[in-house]
PDB file of C-alpha atoms in Angstrom:
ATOM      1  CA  UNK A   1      51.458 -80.413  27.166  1.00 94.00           C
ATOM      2  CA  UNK A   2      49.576 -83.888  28.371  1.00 94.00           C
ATOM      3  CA  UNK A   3      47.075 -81.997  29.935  1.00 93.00           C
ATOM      4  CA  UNK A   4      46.758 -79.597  26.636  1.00 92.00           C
ATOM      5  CA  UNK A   5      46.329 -82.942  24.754  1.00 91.00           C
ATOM      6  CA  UNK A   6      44.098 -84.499  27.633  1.00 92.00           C
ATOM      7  CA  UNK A   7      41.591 -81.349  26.787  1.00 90.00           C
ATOM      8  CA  UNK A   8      41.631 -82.101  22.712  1.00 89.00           C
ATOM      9  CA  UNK A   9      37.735 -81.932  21.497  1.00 88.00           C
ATOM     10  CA  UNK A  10      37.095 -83.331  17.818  1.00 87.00           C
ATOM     11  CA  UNK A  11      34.481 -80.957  17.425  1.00 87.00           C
ATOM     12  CA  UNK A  12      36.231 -78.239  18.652  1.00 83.00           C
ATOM     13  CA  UNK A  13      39.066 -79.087  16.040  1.00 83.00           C
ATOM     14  CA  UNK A  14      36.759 -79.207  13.190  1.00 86.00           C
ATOM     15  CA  UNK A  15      35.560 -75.792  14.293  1.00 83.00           C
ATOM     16  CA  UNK A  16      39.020 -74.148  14.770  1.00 78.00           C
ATOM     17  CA  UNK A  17      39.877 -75.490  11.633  1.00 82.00           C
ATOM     18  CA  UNK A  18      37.448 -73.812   9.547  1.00 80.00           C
ATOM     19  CA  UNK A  19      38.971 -70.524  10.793  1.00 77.00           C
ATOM     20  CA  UNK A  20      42.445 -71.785  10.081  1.00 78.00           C
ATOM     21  CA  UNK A  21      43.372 -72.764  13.503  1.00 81.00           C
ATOM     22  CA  UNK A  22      44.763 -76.007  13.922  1.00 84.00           C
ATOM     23  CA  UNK A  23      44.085 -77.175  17.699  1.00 83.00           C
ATOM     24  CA  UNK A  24      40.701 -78.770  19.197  1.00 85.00           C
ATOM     25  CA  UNK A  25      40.996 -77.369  22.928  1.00 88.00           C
ATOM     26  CA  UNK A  26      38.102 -75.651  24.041  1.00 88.00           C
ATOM     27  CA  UNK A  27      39.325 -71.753  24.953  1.00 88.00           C
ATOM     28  CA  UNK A  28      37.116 -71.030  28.043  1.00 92.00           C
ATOM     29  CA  UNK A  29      38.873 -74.472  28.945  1.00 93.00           C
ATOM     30  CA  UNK A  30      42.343 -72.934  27.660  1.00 94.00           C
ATOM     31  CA  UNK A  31      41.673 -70.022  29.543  1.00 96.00           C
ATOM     32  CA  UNK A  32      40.668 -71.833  33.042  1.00 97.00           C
ATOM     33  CA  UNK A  33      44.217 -73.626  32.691  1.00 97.00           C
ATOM     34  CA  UNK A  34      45.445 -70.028  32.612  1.00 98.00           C
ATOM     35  CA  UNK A  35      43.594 -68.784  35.446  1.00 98.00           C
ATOM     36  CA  UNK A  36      45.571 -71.928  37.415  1.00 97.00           C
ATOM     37  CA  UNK A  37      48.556 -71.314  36.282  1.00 97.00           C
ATOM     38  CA  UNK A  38      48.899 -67.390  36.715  1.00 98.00           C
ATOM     39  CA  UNK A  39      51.439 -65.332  35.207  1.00 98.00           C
ATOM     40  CA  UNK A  40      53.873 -67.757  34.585  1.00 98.00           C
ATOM     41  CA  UNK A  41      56.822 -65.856  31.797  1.00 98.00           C
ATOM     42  CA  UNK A  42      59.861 -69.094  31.503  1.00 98.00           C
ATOM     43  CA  UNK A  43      56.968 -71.378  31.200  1.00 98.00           C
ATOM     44  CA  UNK A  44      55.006 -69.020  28.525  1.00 98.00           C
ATOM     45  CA  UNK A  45      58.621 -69.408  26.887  1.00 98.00           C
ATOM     46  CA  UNK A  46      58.559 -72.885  26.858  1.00 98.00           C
ATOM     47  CA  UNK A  47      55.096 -73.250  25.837  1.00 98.00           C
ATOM     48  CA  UNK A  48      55.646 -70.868  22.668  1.00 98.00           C
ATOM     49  CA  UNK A  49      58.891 -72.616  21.354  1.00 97.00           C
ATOM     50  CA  UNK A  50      57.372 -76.337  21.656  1.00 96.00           C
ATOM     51  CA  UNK A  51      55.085 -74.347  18.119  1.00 95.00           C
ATOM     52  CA  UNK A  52      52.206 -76.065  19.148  1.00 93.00           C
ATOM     53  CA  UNK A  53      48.918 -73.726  18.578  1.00 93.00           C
ATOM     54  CA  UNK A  54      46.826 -74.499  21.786  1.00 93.00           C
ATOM     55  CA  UNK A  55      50.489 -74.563  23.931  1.00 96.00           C
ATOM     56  CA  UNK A  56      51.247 -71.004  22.507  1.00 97.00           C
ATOM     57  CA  UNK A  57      47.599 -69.294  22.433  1.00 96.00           C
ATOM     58  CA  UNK A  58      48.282 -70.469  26.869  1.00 98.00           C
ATOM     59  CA  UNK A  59      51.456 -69.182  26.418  1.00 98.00           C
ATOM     60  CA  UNK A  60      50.443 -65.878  25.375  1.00 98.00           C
ATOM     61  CA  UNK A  61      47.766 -65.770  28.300  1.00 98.00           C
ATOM     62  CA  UNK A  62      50.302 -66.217  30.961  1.00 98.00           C
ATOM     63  CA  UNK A  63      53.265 -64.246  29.708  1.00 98.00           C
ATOM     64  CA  UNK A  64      54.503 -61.193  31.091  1.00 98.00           C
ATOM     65  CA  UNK A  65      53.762 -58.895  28.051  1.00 98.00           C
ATOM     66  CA  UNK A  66      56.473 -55.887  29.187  1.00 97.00           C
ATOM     67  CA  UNK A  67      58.976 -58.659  29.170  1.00 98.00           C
ATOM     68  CA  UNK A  68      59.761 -59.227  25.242  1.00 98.00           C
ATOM     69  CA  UNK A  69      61.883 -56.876  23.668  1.00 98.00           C
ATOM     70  CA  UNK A  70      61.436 -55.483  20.271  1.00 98.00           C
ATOM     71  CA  UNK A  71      62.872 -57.954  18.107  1.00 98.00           C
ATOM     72  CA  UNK A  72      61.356 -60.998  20.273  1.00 97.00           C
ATOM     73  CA  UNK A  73      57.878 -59.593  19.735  1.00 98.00           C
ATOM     74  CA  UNK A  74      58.557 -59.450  15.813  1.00 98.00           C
ATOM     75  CA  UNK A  75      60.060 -62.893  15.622  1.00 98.00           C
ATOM     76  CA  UNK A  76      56.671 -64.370  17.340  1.00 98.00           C
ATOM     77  CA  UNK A  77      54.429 -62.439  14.925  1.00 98.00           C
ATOM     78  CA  UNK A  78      56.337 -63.812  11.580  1.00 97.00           C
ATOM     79  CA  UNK A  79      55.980 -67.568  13.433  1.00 95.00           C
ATOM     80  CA  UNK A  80      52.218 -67.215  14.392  1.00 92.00           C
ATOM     81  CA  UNK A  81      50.719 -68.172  11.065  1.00 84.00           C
ATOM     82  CA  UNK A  82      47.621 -69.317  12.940  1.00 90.00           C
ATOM     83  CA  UNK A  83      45.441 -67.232  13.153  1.00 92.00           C
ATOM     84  CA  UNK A  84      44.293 -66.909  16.643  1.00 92.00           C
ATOM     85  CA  UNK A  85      47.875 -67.045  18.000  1.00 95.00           C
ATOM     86  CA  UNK A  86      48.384 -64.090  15.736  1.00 96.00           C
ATOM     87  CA  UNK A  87      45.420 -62.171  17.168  1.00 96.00           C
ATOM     88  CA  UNK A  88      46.260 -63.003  20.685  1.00 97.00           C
ATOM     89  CA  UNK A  89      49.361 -61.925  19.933  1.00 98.00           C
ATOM     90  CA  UNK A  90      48.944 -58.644  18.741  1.00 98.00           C
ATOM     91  CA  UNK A  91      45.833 -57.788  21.110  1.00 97.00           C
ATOM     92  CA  UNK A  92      47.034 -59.687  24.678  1.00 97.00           C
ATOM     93  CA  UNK A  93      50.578 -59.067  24.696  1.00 98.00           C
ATOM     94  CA  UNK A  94      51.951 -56.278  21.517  1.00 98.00           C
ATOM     95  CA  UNK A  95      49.176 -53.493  22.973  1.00 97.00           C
ATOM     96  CA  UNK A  96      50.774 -53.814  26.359  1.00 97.00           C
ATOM     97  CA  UNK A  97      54.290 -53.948  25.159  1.00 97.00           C
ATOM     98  CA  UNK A  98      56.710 -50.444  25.174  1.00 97.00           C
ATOM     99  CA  UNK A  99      57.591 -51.645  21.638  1.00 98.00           C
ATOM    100  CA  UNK A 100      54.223 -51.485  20.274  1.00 98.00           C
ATOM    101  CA  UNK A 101      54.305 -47.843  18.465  1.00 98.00           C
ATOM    102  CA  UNK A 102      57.748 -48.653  16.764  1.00 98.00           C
ATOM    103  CA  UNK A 103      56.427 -52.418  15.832  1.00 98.00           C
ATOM    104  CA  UNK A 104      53.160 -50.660  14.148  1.00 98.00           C
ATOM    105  CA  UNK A 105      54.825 -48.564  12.067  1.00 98.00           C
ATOM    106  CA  UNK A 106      57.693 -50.831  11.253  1.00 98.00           C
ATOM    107  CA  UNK A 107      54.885 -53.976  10.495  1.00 98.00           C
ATOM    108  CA  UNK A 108      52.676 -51.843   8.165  1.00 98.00           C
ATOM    109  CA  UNK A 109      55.061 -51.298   5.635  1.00 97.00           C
ATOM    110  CA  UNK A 110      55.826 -54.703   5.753  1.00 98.00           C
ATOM    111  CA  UNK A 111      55.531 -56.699   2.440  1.00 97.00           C
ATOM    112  CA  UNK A 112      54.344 -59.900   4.025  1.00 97.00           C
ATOM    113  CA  UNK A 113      50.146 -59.107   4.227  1.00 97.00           C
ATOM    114  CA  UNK A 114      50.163 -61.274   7.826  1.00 96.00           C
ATOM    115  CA  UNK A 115      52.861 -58.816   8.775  1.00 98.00           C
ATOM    116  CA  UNK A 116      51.574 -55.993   7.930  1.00 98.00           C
ATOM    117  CA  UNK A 117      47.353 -57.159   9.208  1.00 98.00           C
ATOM    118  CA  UNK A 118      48.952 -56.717  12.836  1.00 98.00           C
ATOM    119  CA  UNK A 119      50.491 -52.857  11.809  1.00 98.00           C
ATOM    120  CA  UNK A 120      46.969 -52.529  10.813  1.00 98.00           C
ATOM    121  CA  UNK A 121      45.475 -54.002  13.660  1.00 98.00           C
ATOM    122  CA  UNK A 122      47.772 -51.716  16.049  1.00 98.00           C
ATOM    123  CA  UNK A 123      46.220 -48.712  14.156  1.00 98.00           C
ATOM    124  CA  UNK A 124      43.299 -49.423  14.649  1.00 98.00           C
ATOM    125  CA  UNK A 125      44.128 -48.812  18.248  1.00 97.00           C
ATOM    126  CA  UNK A 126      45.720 -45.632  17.888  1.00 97.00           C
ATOM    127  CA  UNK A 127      42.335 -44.345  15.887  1.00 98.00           C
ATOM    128  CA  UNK A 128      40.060 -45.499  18.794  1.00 97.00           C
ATOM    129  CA  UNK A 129      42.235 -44.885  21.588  1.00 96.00           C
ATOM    130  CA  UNK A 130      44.971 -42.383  20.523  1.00 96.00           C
ATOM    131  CA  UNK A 131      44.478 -41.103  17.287  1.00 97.00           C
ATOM    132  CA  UNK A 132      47.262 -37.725  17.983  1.00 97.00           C
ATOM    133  CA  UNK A 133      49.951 -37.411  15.599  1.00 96.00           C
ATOM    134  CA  UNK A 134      48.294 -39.801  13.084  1.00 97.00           C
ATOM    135  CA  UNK A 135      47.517 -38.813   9.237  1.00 98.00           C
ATOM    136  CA  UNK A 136      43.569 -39.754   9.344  1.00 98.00           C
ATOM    137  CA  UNK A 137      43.695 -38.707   5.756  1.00 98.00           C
ATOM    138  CA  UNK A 138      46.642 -40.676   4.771  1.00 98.00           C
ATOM    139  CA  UNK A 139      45.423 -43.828   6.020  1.00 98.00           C
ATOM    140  CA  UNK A 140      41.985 -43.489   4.282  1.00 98.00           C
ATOM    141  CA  UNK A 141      44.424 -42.952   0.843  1.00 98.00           C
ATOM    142  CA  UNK A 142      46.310 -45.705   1.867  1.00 98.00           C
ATOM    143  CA  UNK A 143      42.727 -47.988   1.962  1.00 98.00           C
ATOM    144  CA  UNK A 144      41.120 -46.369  -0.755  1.00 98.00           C
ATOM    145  CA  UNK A 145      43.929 -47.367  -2.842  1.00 98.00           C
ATOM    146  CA  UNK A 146      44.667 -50.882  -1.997  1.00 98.00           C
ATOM    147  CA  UNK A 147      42.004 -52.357   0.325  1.00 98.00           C
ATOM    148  CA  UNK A 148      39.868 -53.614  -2.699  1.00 98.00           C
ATOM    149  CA  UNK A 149      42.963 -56.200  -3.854  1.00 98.00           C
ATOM    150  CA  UNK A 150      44.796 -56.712  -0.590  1.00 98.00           C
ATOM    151  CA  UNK A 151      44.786 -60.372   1.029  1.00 97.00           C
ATOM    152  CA  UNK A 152      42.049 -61.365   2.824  1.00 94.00           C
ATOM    153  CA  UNK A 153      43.542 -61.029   6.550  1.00 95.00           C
ATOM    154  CA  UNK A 154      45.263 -57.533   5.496  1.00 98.00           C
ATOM    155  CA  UNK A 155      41.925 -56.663   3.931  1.00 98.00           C
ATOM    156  CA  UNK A 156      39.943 -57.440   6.919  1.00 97.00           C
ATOM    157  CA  UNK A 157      42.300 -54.985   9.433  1.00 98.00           C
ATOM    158  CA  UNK A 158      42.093 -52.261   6.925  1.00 98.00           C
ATOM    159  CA  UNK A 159      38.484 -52.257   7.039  1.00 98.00           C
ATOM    160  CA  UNK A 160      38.462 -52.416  10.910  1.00 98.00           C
ATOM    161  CA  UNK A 161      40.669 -49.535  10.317  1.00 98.00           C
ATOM    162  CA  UNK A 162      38.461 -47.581   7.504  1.00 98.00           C
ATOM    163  CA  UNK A 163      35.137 -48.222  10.485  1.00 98.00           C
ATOM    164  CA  UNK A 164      37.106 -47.116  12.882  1.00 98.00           C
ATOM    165  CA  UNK A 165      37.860 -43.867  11.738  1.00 98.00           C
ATOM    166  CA  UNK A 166      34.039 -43.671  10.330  1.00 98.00           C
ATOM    167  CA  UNK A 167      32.809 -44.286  14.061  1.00 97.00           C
ATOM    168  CA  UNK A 168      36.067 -42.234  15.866  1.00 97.00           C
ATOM    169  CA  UNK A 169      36.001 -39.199  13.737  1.00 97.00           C
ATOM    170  CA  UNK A 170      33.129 -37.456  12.804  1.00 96.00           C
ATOM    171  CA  UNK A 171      35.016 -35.001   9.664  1.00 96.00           C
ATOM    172  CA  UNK A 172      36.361 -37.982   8.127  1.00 98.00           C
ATOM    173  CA  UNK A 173      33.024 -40.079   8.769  1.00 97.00           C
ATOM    174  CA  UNK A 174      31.558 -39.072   5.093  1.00 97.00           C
ATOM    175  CA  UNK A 175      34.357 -39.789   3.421  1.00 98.00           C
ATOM    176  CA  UNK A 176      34.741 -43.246   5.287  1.00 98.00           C
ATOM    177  CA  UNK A 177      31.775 -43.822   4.004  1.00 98.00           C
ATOM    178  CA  UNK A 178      31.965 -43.025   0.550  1.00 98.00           C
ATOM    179  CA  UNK A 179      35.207 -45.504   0.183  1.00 98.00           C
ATOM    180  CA  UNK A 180      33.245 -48.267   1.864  1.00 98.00           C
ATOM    181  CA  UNK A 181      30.236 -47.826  -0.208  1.00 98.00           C
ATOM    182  CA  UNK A 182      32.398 -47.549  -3.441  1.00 98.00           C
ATOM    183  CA  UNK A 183      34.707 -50.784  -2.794  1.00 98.00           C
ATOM    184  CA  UNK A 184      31.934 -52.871  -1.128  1.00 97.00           C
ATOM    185  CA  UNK A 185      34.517 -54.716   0.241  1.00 97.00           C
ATOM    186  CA  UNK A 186      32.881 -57.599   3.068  1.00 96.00           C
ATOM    187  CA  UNK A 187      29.380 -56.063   1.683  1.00 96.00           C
ATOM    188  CA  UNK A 188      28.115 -59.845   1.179  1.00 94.00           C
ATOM    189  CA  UNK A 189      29.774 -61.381   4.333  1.00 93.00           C
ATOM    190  CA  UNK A 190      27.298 -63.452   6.249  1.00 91.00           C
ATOM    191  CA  UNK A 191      26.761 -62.018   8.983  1.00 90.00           C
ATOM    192  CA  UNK A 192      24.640 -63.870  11.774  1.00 88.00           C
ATOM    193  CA  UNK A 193      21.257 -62.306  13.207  1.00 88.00           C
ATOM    194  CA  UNK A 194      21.553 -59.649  15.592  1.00 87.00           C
ATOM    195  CA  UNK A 195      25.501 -58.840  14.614  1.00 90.00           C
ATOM    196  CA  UNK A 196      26.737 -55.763  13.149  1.00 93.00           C
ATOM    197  CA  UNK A 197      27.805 -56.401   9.580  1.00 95.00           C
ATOM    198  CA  UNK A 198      31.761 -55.875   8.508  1.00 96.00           C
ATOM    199  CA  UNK A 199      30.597 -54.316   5.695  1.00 97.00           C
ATOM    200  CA  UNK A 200      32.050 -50.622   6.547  1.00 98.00           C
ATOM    201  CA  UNK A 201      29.331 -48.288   5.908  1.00 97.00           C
ATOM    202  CA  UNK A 202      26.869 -50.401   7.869  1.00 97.00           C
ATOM    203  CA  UNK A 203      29.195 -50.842  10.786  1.00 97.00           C
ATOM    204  CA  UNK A 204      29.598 -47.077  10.899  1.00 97.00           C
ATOM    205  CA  UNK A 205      26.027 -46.814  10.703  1.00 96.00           C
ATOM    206  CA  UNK A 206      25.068 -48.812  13.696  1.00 95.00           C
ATOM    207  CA  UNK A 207      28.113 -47.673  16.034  1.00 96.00           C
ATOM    208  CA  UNK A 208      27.618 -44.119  15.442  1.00 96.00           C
ATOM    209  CA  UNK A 209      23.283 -44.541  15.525  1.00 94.00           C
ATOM    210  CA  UNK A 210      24.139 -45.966  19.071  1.00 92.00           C
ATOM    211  CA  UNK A 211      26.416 -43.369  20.272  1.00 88.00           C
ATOM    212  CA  UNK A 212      23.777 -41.148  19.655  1.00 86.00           C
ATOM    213  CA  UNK A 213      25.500 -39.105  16.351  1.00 72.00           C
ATOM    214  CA  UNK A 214      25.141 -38.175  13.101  1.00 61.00           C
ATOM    215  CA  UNK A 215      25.226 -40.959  10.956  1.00 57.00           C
ATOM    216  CA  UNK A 216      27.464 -38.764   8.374  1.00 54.00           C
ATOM    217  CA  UNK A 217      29.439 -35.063   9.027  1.00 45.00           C
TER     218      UNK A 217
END
């Protein structure tokens, strides 16, 4: 913890804080302490119960992720209000976990929107990675239907779900298309030169132009 505080960058705050994040360390910093420290799972548990955001985001990278069972994993994600503990979470540690499948289904019917961002987020996953047994349909109902009002962090992973299937899945692309172009949800996020907009039907667009496909099936 002194050397977390020892590593504590104003500007790095002020930056973190504008994404919600409330620590000023550095994370290539964060992530050399890591790299020390190897995998490391009573400390990890330490580091995560002190609640401190830069002691848990190191917590999560030195953790052994097979190690949590179910209910452990789903007490961490309803403490991880910040958000890039909660991303860390999900992607470093949940994706590796044997618990994952059961946690994505049980977290996106979950009435808290933070809760149910990470079911989201895991399904995602499945549509990239593993998309058997899943109702491609019945997720692009599900978005159709509630994307446009949903908070803004379950918003955001339904539209990485909604591109996803657009890019994965060539006979659902057009209609992943049509629901982004009719919601225009993220359509005006700023979006820096030379990234690929949010915006669904644009991020479609340039994933599937450079795989080499049909923009639309």
């Amino acid at each position: 913890m002194a050397e977390l505080a020892a590593l504590e960058d104003p500007k790095a705050r002020a930056v973190n804080e504008r994404h919600g994040d409330d620590h000023g360390v550095n994370l290539g910093k964060l992530r050399a302490v890591a790299k020390r420290l190897k995998t490391q799972q009573e400390l990890a548990l330490g580091l995560w119960r002190t609640g401190d955001t830069a002691a848990r985001l190191l917590a999560l990278l030195i953790c052994r992720p097979r190690a949590f069972e179910r209910d452990d994993l789903d007490g961490m994600l309803r403490e991880a209000r910040a958000p890039k503990v909660h991303d860390w979470l999900v992607n470093y540690v949940v994706k590796k976990s044997p618990h994952a499948e059961e946690l994505r289904v049980a977290w996106t019917a979950d009435p808290d929107p933070v809760v149910a961002s990470a079911g989201w987020a895991l399904t995602t996953e499945r549509v990239a990675k593993k998309p058997e047994g899943l109702d491609l349909p019945g997720l692009l109902d599900v978005v159709e239907a509630e994307m446009r009002d949903a908070p803004d962090r379950l918003q955001w992973a339904m539209n990485h779900c909604l591109a996803q299937i657009g890019i994965e899945h060539a006979g659902h692309r057009a209609r992943a298309l049509d629901i982004g172009e009719r919601l225009e949800v993220l359509k005006d996020y700023p979006t820096p030169k030379g990234c690929t907009s949010p915006f669904a039907p644009d991020w479609i667009n340039e994933m599937v132009r450079r795989k080499g496909e049909q923009p639309a099936a």
